[in-house]
Coordinates of N, CA and C in Angstrom, one line a residue:
M773 N -24.0 9.5 -7.7 CA -22.6 9.8 -7.3 C -22.0 8.6 -6.7
I774 N -20.9 8.1 -7.3 CA -20.3 6.9 -6.8 C -19.3 7.2 -5.6
L775 N -19.4 6.4 -4.5 CA -18.6 6.6 -3.4 C -17.1 6.3 -3.8
K776 N -16.2 7.2 -3.4 CA -14.8 7.0 -3.7 C -14.1 6.4 -2.5
V777 N -13.5 5.3 -2.7 CA -12.7 4.6 -1.7 C -11.3 4.4 -2.1
E778 N -10.3 4.9 -1.3 CA -8.9 4.9 -1.7 C -8.1 4.0 -0.8
F779 N -7.2 3.3 -1.4 CA -6.1 2.5 -0.7 C -4.8 3.2 -1.0
Q780 N -4.3 3.9 0.0 CA -3.0 4.6 -0.2 C -1.9 3.7 0.3
F781 N -1.0 3.4 -0.6 CA 0.0 2.3 -0.3 C 1.4 2.7 -0.7
D782 N 2.3 2.1 0.0 CA 3.8 2.1 -0.4 C 4.2 0.7 -0.3
F783 N 4.9 0.2 -1.4 CA 5.3 -1.2 -1.4 C 6.2 -1.6 -0.2
G784 N 6.8 -0.6 0.4 CA 7.7 -0.9 1.5 C 7.0 -1.2 2.8
S785 N 5.7 -1.1 2.9 CA 5.0 -1.4 4.1 C 4.4 -2.8 4.1
P786 N 4.9 -3.7 5.0 CA 4.3 -5.0 5.0 C 2.8 -5.0 5.4
N787 N 2.4 -4.0 6.2 CA 1.0 -4.0 6.6 C 0.1 -3.6 5.4
A788 N 0.7 -2.8 4.5 CA -0.1 -2.4 3.3 C -0.3 -3.7 2.4
Y789 N 0.8 -4.5 2.3 CA 0.7 -5.8 1.6 C -0.4 -6.6 2.2
L790 N -0.4 -6.8 3.5 CA -1.4 -7.7 4.2 C -2.8 -7.1 4.0
A791 N -2.9 -5.8 4.1 CA -4.2 -5.2 4.0 C -4.8 -5.4 2.6
E792 N -3.9 -5.3 1.6 CA -4.4 -5.5 0.2 C -5.0 -6.8 -0.1
V793 N -4.5 -7.8 0.6 CA -5.0 -9.2 0.5 C -6.5 -9.3 0.8
A794 N -6.9 -8.4 1.7 CA -8.3 -8.4 2.2 C -9.2 -7.6 1.3
I795 N -8.7 -6.7 0.5 CA -9.5 -5.8 -0.3 C -10.5 -6.4 -1.2
P796 N -10.0 -7.5 -2.0 CA -11.0 -8.1 -2.9 C -12.3 -8.6 -2.3
G797 N -12.1 -9.1 -1.1 CA -13.3 -9.6 -0.3 C -14.3 -8.5 0.0
I798 N -13.7 -7.3 0.4 CA -14.5 -6.2 0.8 C -15.2 -5.6 -0.5
E799 N -14.5 -5.6 -1.6 CA -15.1 -5.2 -2.8 C -16.2 -6.1 -3.2
Q800 N -16.1 -7.3 -3.1 CA -17.1 -8.3 -3.5 C -18.3 -8.1 -2.6
R801 N -18.1 -7.9 -1.3 CA -19.3 -7.8 -0.3 C -20.0 -6.5 -0.5
T802 N -19.3 -5.4 -0.8 CA -19.9 -4.1 -0.8 C -20.3 -3.6 -2.2
G803 N -19.6 -4.2 -3.3 CA -19.9 -3.8 -4.6 C -19.1 -2.5 -5.0
V804 N -18.2 -2.1 -4.1 CA -17.4 -0.8 -4.3 C -16.0 -1.1 -4.6
K805 N -15.5 -0.6 -5.7 CA -14.1 -0.8 -6.1 C -13.2 0.2 -5.4
F806 N -12.0 -0.2 -5.0 CA -11.0 0.7 -4.3 C -10.2 1.3 -5.4
D807 N -9.8 2.6 -5.2 CA -8.8 3.2 -6.0 C -7.4 3.0 -5.3
Y808 N -6.5 2.5 -6.1 CA -5.1 2.2 -5.6 C -4.3 3.5 -5.8
V809 N -3.8 4.1 -4.7 CA -3.1 5.4 -4.8 C -1.7 5.2 -4.3
P810 N -0.7 5.3 -5.2 CA 0.7 5.2 -4.7 C 1.1 6.5 -4.0
V811 N 1.8 6.3 -2.9 CA 2.3 7.4 -2.1 C 3.7 7.0 -1.7
L812 N 4.6 8.0 -1.4 CA 5.9 7.7 -0.9 C 6.0 7.8 0.6
L813 N 6.1 6.7 1.2 CA 6.0 6.7 2.7 C 7.1 7.5 3.3
G814 N 8.3 7.5 2.8 CA 9.4 8.3 3.3 C 9.0 9.8 3.3
G815 N 8.4 10.2 2.2 CA 7.9 11.6 2.2 C 6.8 11.9 3.2
I816 N 5.9 11.0 3.4 CA 4.9 11.2 4.5 C 5.6 11.2 5.8
Y817 N 6.5 10.3 6.1 CA 7.2 10.4 7.4 C 7.9 11.7 7.6
K818 N 8.6 12.2 6.6 CA 9.3 13.4 6.7 C 8.4 14.6 6.9
A819 N 7.2 14.6 6.2 CA 6.3 15.7 6.3 C 5.6 15.8 7.7
T820 N 5.4 14.6 8.3 CA 4.6 14.5 9.5 C 5.5 14.3 10.8
G821 N 6.8 14.1 10.6 CA 7.6 13.8 11.8 C 7.4 12.4 12.3
N822 N 6.7 11.5 11.5 CA 6.5 10.1 11.9 C 7.7 9.3 11.6
M823 N 7.7 8.0 12.0 CA 8.7 7.1 11.7 C 8.1 5.7 11.6
S824 N 8.8 4.8 10.9 CA 8.3 3.4 10.8 C 8.3 2.7 12.1
P825 N 7.4 1.6 12.2 CA 7.5 0.8 13.4 C 8.8 0.1 13.6
F826 N 9.5 -0.1 12.5 CA 10.9 -0.7 12.6 C 11.8 0.2 13.5
D827 N 11.6 1.5 13.4 CA 12.4 2.4 14.2 C 11.7 2.8 15.6
S828 N 10.4 3.0 15.5 CA 9.7 3.5 16.7 C 9.5 2.4 17.8
L829 N 9.5 1.1 17.4 CA 9.4 0.1 18.4 C 10.7 -0.4 18.9
R830 N 11.8 0.0 18.4 CA 13.1 -0.5 18.8 C 13.3 -0.1 20.3
G831 N 13.7 -1.1 21.1 CA 14.0 -0.9 22.5 C 12.8 -0.9 23.4
I832 N 11.6 -1.0 22.9 CA 10.4 -1.0 23.7 C 10.1 -2.5 24.2
K833 N 9.9 -2.7 25.4 CA 9.6 -4.0 26.0 C 8.2 -4.4 25.7
N834 N 7.9 -5.6 25.2 CA 6.6 -6.2 25.0 C 5.8 -5.7 23.8
K835 N 5.9 -4.5 23.4 CA 5.1 -4.0 22.3 C 5.4 -4.6 21.0
P836 N 6.7 -4.8 20.6 CA 7.0 -5.4 19.3 C 6.5 -6.9 19.3
E837 N 6.6 -7.6 20.4 CA 6.0 -8.9 20.4 C 4.5 -9.0 20.2
Y838 N 3.8 -8.0 20.9 CA 2.4 -7.9 20.7 C 2.0 -7.6 19.3
Q839 N 2.8 -6.7 18.7 CA 2.5 -6.3 17.3 C 2.7 -7.5 16.4
A840 N 3.7 -8.3 16.6 CA 3.9 -9.6 15.9 C 2.7 -10.5 16.0
L841 N 2.2 -10.6 17.3 CA 1.1 -11.5 17.6 C -0.2 -11.0 16.8
E842 N -0.4 -9.7 16.8 CA -1.5 -9.2 16.0 C -1.4 -9.5 14.5
T843 N -0.2 -9.4 14.0 CA 0.1 -9.7 12.6 C -0.3 -11.1 12.3
Q844 N 0.1 -12.0 13.2 CA -0.2 -13.4 13.0 C -1.7 -13.7 13.1
R845 N -2.4 -13.0 13.9 CA -3.8 -13.1 14.0 C -4.5 -12.7 12.7
F846 N -4.0 -11.5 12.1 CA -4.5 -11.0 10.9 C -4.2 -12.0 9.7
I847 N -3.0 -12.6 9.7 CA -2.7 -13.6 8.7 C -3.6 -14.8 8.7
R848 N -3.9 -15.3 9.9 CA -4.8 -16.4 10.1 C -6.2 -16.0 9.7
R849 N -6.7 -14.9 10.1 CA -8.1 -14.4 9.8 C -8.3 -14.3 8.3
H850 N -7.3 -13.8 7.6 CA -7.5 -13.6 6.2 C -6.8 -14.7 5.3
N851 N -6.4 -15.7 5.9 CA -5.8 -16.9 5.2 C -4.7 -16.4 4.3
V852 N -3.8 -15.6 4.8 CA -2.7 -15.1 4.0 C -1.6 -16.2 4.0
T853 N -1.3 -16.7 2.8 CA -0.4 -17.9 2.7 C 1.0 -17.6 2.1
K854 N 1.1 -16.4 1.4 CA 2.4 -16.2 0.6 C 3.3 -15.2 1.3
F855 N 2.9 -14.6 2.4 CA 3.7 -13.5 3.0 C 5.0 -14.0 3.6
R856 N 6.1 -13.3 3.3 CA 7.4 -13.6 3.9 C 8.0 -12.3 4.3
Q857 N 8.6 -12.3 5.5 CA 9.3 -11.1 5.9 C 10.5 -10.8 4.9
N858 N 10.7 -9.6 4.6 CA 11.8 -9.2 3.7 C 13.1 -9.0 4.5
P859 N 14.1 -9.9 4.3 CA 15.3 -9.8 5.1 C 16.1 -8.5 4.8
F860 N 15.8 -7.8 3.8 CA 16.5 -6.5 3.4 C 15.7 -5.3 3.9
F861 N 14.6 -5.5 4.7 CA 13.8 -4.4 5.2 C 14.6 -3.6 6.2
P862 N 14.5 -2.2 6.2 CA 13.6 -1.5 5.3 C 14.3 -1.2 3.9
V863 N 13.5 -1.2 2.9 CA 13.9 -1.0 1.5 C 13.5 0.4 1.0
N864 N 14.4 1.1 0.4 CA 14.1 2.4 -0.2 C 13.2 2.2 -1.4
T865 N 12.0 2.8 -1.3 CA 11.0 2.4 -2.3 C 10.8 3.5 -3.4
L866 N 11.7 4.5 -3.5 CA 11.5 5.5 -4.5 C 11.3 5.0 -5.9
M867 N 12.2 4.1 -6.3 CA 12.1 3.5 -7.7 C 10.8 2.7 -7.8
L868 N 10.4 1.9 -6.8 CA 9.2 1.2 -6.9 C 7.9 2.1 -7.0
M869 N 7.9 3.1 -6.2 CA 6.7 4.0 -6.2 C 6.6 4.8 -7.5
R870 N 7.8 5.3 -8.0 CA 7.7 6.0 -9.3 C 7.3 5.1 -10.4
G871 N 7.8 3.8 -10.3 CA 7.4 2.8 -11.2 C 5.9 2.6 -11.2
A872 N 5.3 2.6 -10.0 CA 3.8 2.4 -9.9 C 3.1 3.5 -10.6
V873 N 3.5 4.8 -10.4 CA 2.9 5.9 -11.1 C 3.1 5.8 -12.6
A874 N 4.3 5.4 -13.0 CA 4.5 5.2 -14.5 C 3.6 4.1 -15.0
A875 N 3.5 3.1 -14.3 CA 2.6 2.0 -14.7 C 1.2 2.4 -14.8
Q876 N 0.7 3.2 -13.9 CA -0.7 3.8 -14.1 C -0.8 4.6 -15.3
F877 N 0.2 5.4 -15.6 CA 0.1 6.3 -16.8 C 0.2 5.4 -18.1
E878 N 0.9 4.3 -18.0 CA 1.1 3.5 -19.2 C 0.1 2.3 -19.4
G879 N -0.9 2.2 -18.5 CA -1.8 1.2 -18.5 C -1.3 -0.2 -18.2
M880 N -0.3 -0.2 -17.3 CA 0.4 -1.5 -17.0 C 0.4 -1.7 -15.4
F881 N -0.6 -1.1 -14.8 CA -0.5 -1.1 -13.3 C -0.7 -2.4 -12.7
E882 N -1.7 -3.2 -13.1 CA -2.0 -4.5 -12.5 C -0.8 -5.4 -12.5
P883 N -0.2 -5.7 -13.7 CA 0.9 -6.6 -13.6 C 2.1 -6.1 -12.8
Y884 N 2.3 -4.8 -12.9 CA 3.4 -4.2 -12.2 C 3.2 -4.3 -10.7
F885 N 2.0 -4.0 -10.2 CA 1.6 -4.0 -8.8 C 1.8 -5.4 -8.3
R886 N 1.3 -6.4 -9.0 CA 1.4 -7.8 -8.5 C 2.8 -8.2 -8.4
A887 N 3.6 -7.9 -9.4 CA 5.0 -8.3 -9.5 C 5.8 -7.6 -8.3
A888 N 5.5 -6.3 -8.1 CA 6.2 -5.6 -7.0 C 5.9 -6.2 -5.7
Y889 N 4.7 -6.5 -5.4 CA 4.4 -7.2 -4.1 C 5.0 -8.6 -4.0
H890 N 5.0 -9.3 -5.1 CA 5.6 -10.6 -5.1 C 7.0 -10.6 -4.7
H891 N 7.8 -9.6 -5.3 CA 9.2 -9.6 -5.1 C 9.6 -8.8 -3.8
M892 N 8.6 -8.2 -3.2 CA 8.9 -7.5 -1.9 C 8.5 -8.4 -0.8
W893 N 7.4 -9.1 -0.9 CA 6.8 -9.8 0.3 C 6.4 -11.2 0.1
E894 N 6.7 -11.8 -1.1 CA 6.4 -13.2 -1.3 C 7.6 -14.0 -1.6
E895 N 8.4 -13.5 -2.5 CA 9.8 -14.0 -2.7 C 10.7 -12.8 -2.5
P896 N 11.0 -12.4 -1.3 CA 11.6 -11.1 -1.0 C 13.0 -10.9 -1.6
K897 N 13.2 -9.7 -2.1 CA 14.5 -9.3 -2.7 C 14.8 -7.9 -2.3
K898 N 16.0 -7.5 -2.5 CA 16.5 -6.1 -2.2 C 16.1 -5.2 -3.4
M899 N 14.9 -4.8 -3.3 CA 14.3 -4.1 -4.5 C 14.7 -2.6 -4.7
D900 N 15.6 -2.2 -3.8 CA 16.2 -0.9 -4.1 C 17.6 -1.0 -4.8
D901 N 17.9 -2.2 -5.2 CA 19.1 -2.4 -6.0 C 18.6 -2.5 -7.5
L902 N 19.1 -1.6 -8.3 CA 18.5 -1.4 -9.7 C 18.7 -2.7 -10.5
Q903 N 19.8 -3.4 -10.4 CA 19.9 -4.6 -11.1 C 19.0 -5.7 -10.7
I904 N 18.8 -5.8 -9.3 CA 17.9 -6.8 -8.8 C 16.4 -6.4 -9.2
F905 N 16.1 -5.2 -9.0 CA 14.8 -4.6 -9.4 C 14.5 -5.0 -10.8
R906 N 15.4 -4.7 -11.7 CA 15.1 -4.9 -13.1 C 15.0 -6.4 -13.4
S907 N 15.8 -7.2 -12.9 CA 15.8 -8.7 -13.1 C 14.5 -9.3 -12.6
A908 N 14.0 -8.8 -11.4 CA 12.8 -9.3 -10.8 C 11.6 -9.0 -11.7
F909 N 11.5 -7.8 -12.2 CA 10.3 -7.5 -13.0 C 10.4 -8.2 -14.4
I910 N 11.6 -8.4 -14.9 CA 11.7 -9.1 -16.2 C 11.2 -10.6 -15.9
S911 N 11.6 -11.2 -14.8 CA 11.2 -12.5 -14.5 C 9.7 -12.7 -14.4
S912 N 9.0 -11.6 -14.1 CA 7.5 -11.6 -14.0 C 6.8 -11.1 -15.3
G913 N 7.6 -10.9 -16.3 CA 7.0 -10.6 -17.6 C 6.6 -9.2 -17.8
V914 N 7.1 -8.3 -16.9 CA 6.8 -6.9 -17.0 C 7.9 -6.2 -17.9
D915 N 7.4 -5.3 -18.8 CA 8.3 -4.5 -19.6 C 8.9 -3.4 -18.8
I916 N 9.9 -3.8 -17.9 CA 10.3 -2.8 -16.9 C 11.2 -1.7 -17.5
D917 N 11.9 -2.0 -18.6 CA 12.8 -1.0 -19.2 C 11.9 0.2 -19.6
R918 N 10.7 -0.1 -20.2 CA 9.8 0.9 -20.6 C 9.4 1.8 -19.4
L919 N 9.1 1.1 -18.2 CA 8.7 1.8 -17.0 C 9.8 2.6 -16.4
I920 N 11.0 2.0 -16.4 CA 12.2 2.7 -15.8 C 12.4 4.1 -16.5
A921 N 12.3 4.0 -17.9 CA 12.4 5.2 -18.6 C 11.3 6.2 -18.4
R922 N 10.1 5.7 -18.3 CA 8.9 6.6 -18.0 C 9.0 7.2 -16.7
A923 N 9.5 6.4 -15.7 CA 9.6 6.9 -14.3 C 10.5 8.1 -14.1
Q924 N 11.4 8.3 -15.1 CA 12.4 9.4 -15.0 C 11.8 10.7 -15.5
Q925 N 10.6 10.7 -16.1 CA 10.0 11.9 -16.6 C 9.3 12.7 -15.5
D926 N 9.4 14.0 -15.8 CA 8.9 15.0 -14.7 C 7.5 14.8 -14.3
D927 N 6.6 14.4 -15.3 CA 5.2 14.3 -14.9 C 5.0 13.2 -13.9
V928 N 5.8 12.1 -14.0 CA 5.7 11.0 -13.1 C 6.2 11.4 -11.7
K929 N 7.3 12.0 -11.7 CA 7.9 12.5 -10.4 C 7.0 13.4 -9.7
K930 N 6.4 14.4 -10.5 CA 5.5 15.4 -9.9 C 4.2 14.7 -9.4
R931 N 3.7 13.7 -10.1 CA 2.5 13.0 -9.7 C 2.7 12.3 -8.4
L932 N 3.8 11.7 -8.2 CA 4.1 11.0 -6.9 C 4.2 12.0 -5.8
I933 N 4.9 13.1 -6.0 CA 5.0 14.1 -5.0 C 3.6 14.7 -4.7
D934 N 2.8 15.0 -5.7 CA 1.4 15.5 -5.4 C 0.6 14.6 -4.7
L935 N 0.6 13.3 -5.0 CA -0.2 12.3 -4.3 C 0.2 12.2 -2.8
T936 N 1.5 12.2 -2.6 CA 2.0 12.2 -1.2 C 1.6 13.4 -0.4
N937 N 1.8 14.6 -1.0 CA 1.4 15.8 -0.3 C -0.1 15.9 -0.1
D938 N -0.9 15.4 -1.0 CA -2.3 15.4 -0.8 C -2.7 14.5 0.3
A939 N -2.1 13.3 0.4 CA -2.3 12.4 1.5 C -2.1 13.0 2.8
V940 N -1.0 13.7 3.0 CA -0.6 14.4 4.2 C -1.6 15.5 4.5
S941 N -2.0 16.3 3.5 CA -2.9 17.4 3.7 C -4.3 16.9 4.2
R942 N -4.6 15.6 3.9 CA -5.9 15.1 4.3 C -5.8 14.3 5.5
G943 N -4.7 14.2 6.1 CA -4.5 13.6 7.5 C -3.7 12.4 7.5
A944 N -3.1 11.9 6.4 CA -2.3 10.7 6.5 C -1.0 10.9 7.2
F945 N -0.6 9.8 7.8 CA 0.7 9.8 8.5 C 1.5 8.5 8.3
G946 N 0.9 7.6 7.5 CA 1.6 6.3 7.3 C 0.8 5.5 6.2
S947 N 1.2 4.3 6.1 CA 0.6 3.4 5.1 C 0.4 2.0 5.8
P948 N -0.7 1.4 5.6 CA -1.8 1.7 4.6 C -2.8 2.7 5.3
T949 N -3.2 3.7 4.4 CA -4.3 4.6 4.8 C -5.4 4.4 3.8
F950 N -6.6 4.5 4.3 CA -7.8 4.3 3.5 C -8.7 5.6 3.7
F951 N -9.3 6.0 2.6 CA -10.3 7.0 2.6 C -11.6 6.5 2.1
V952 N -12.6 6.6 2.8 CA -14.0 6.2 2.4 C -14.8 7.5 2.3
G953 N -14.9 8.1 1.1 CA -15.4 9.4 1.0 C -14.4 10.3 1.7
K954 N -14.8 11.1 2.7 CA -14.0 11.9 3.5 C -13.4 11.3 4.8
E955 N -13.9 10.1 5.1 CA -13.5 9.4 6.3 C -12.2 8.7 6.1
M956 N -11.2 9.0 7.0 CA -9.9 8.3 7.0 C -9.8 7.2 8.0
F957 N -9.1 6.1 7.6 CA -8.8 5.0 8.4 C -7.4 4.6 8.2
F958 N -6.7 4.3 9.3 CA -5.3 4.0 9.2 C -5.0 2.5 9.7
G959 N -4.3 1.8 8.9 CA -3.8 0.5 9.3 C -4.7 -0.7 8.9
K960 N -4.1 -1.8 8.8 CA -4.8 -3.0 8.3 C -5.8 -3.5 9.3
D961 N -5.7 -3.1 10.6 CA -6.6 -3.6 11.6 C -7.9 -2.8 11.6
Q962 N -8.0 -1.7 10.7 CA -9.2 -0.9 10.6 C -10.1 -1.3 9.4
L963 N -9.7 -2.4 8.8 CA -10.5 -2.8 7.6 C -11.9 -3.2 7.9
R964 N -12.2 -3.7 9.0 CA -13.6 -3.9 9.4 C -14.4 -2.6 9.4
D965 N -13.8 -1.6 10.0 CA -14.4 -0.3 10.0 C -14.5 0.3 8.6
V966 N -13.5 0.1 7.8 CA -13.6 0.6 6.4 C -14.8 0.0 5.7
E967 N -15.0 -1.3 5.9 CA -16.1 -2.0 5.3 C -17.4 -1.5 5.8
E968 N -17.5 -1.3 7.1 CA -18.7 -0.8 7.7 C -19.0 0.6 7.2
S969 N -18.0 1.5 7.0 CA -18.2 2.8 6.5 C -18.7 2.8 5.1
I970 N -18.1 1.9 4.3 CA -18.6 1.8 2.9 C -20.1 1.5 2.9
L971 N -20.5 0.5 3.6 CA -21.9 0.1 3.7 C -22.8 1.2 4.1
E972 N -22.3 1.9 5.2 CA -23.1 3.0 5.7 C -23.3 4.1 4.7
Q973 N -22.1 4.5 4.0 CA -22.2 5.6 3.1 C -22.8 5.3 1.8
T974 N -22.8 4.1 1.4 CA -23.5 3.8 0.1 C -25.0 3.8 0.3
R975 N -25.5 3.7 1.6 CA -26.9 3.8 1.9 C -27.4 5.3 1.9
L976 N -26.4 6.2 2.0 CA -26.8 7.6 2.2 C -27.1 8.2 0.8
P977 N -28.0 9.2 0.8 CA -28.2 10.0 -0.4 C -26.9 10.6 -0.8
A978 N -26.7 10.9 -2.1 CA -25.4 11.4 -2.6 C -25.1 12.8 -2.0
R979 N -26.2 13.6 -1.7 CA -25.9 14.9 -1.2 C -25.3 14.8 0.2
E980 N -25.6 13.7 1.0 CA -25.1 13.6 2.3 C -23.7 13.1 2.3
R981 N -23.2 12.5 1.2 CA -21.8 12.1 1.1 C -20.8 13.2 0.7
A982 N -21.4 14.2 0.1 CA -20.5 15.3 -0.4 C -19.8 16.0 0.7

């Protein structure tokens, strides 16, 4: 029985972008591949009564500065070189996340995923503007018109809703969220614990992981 490890992401989360940079190293060290699970962060916030740090940290003395310091520490630790703050943040990610589900259905996920993160957090753009969205993916060689059409179909919309609701039902309240078997971890700063849990659980007999 193979251990299931999930990375639940929304392209609108800069912390999910930063966390994903570290995932290949964890996969290499543990031999376990992550499942990339698109969720709609706005839907998670609505269902849980949560809000983004952009809103929750507003007006708080010292905490936003400390969060920025921790982000810089993470960037140095993982040698993140391409990250740029998106000047249009927060961006409505409904199109992006439906596109991710459509790309999974169409076998186009990897190029779509890389292009989406590139245009959100490496060469940041206002990716909730349809014209900018379309031009960005075309420039990255993605057949985005095919995915735009696919993303309008009911099965794609339902799949994103179902994934989002499932995340909430299992305890998620934001992104990035990780599941290692049944164990949940939240945030990029928990990746060390994610890796430790993978190593611990892969040593367990299958019946003890169920």
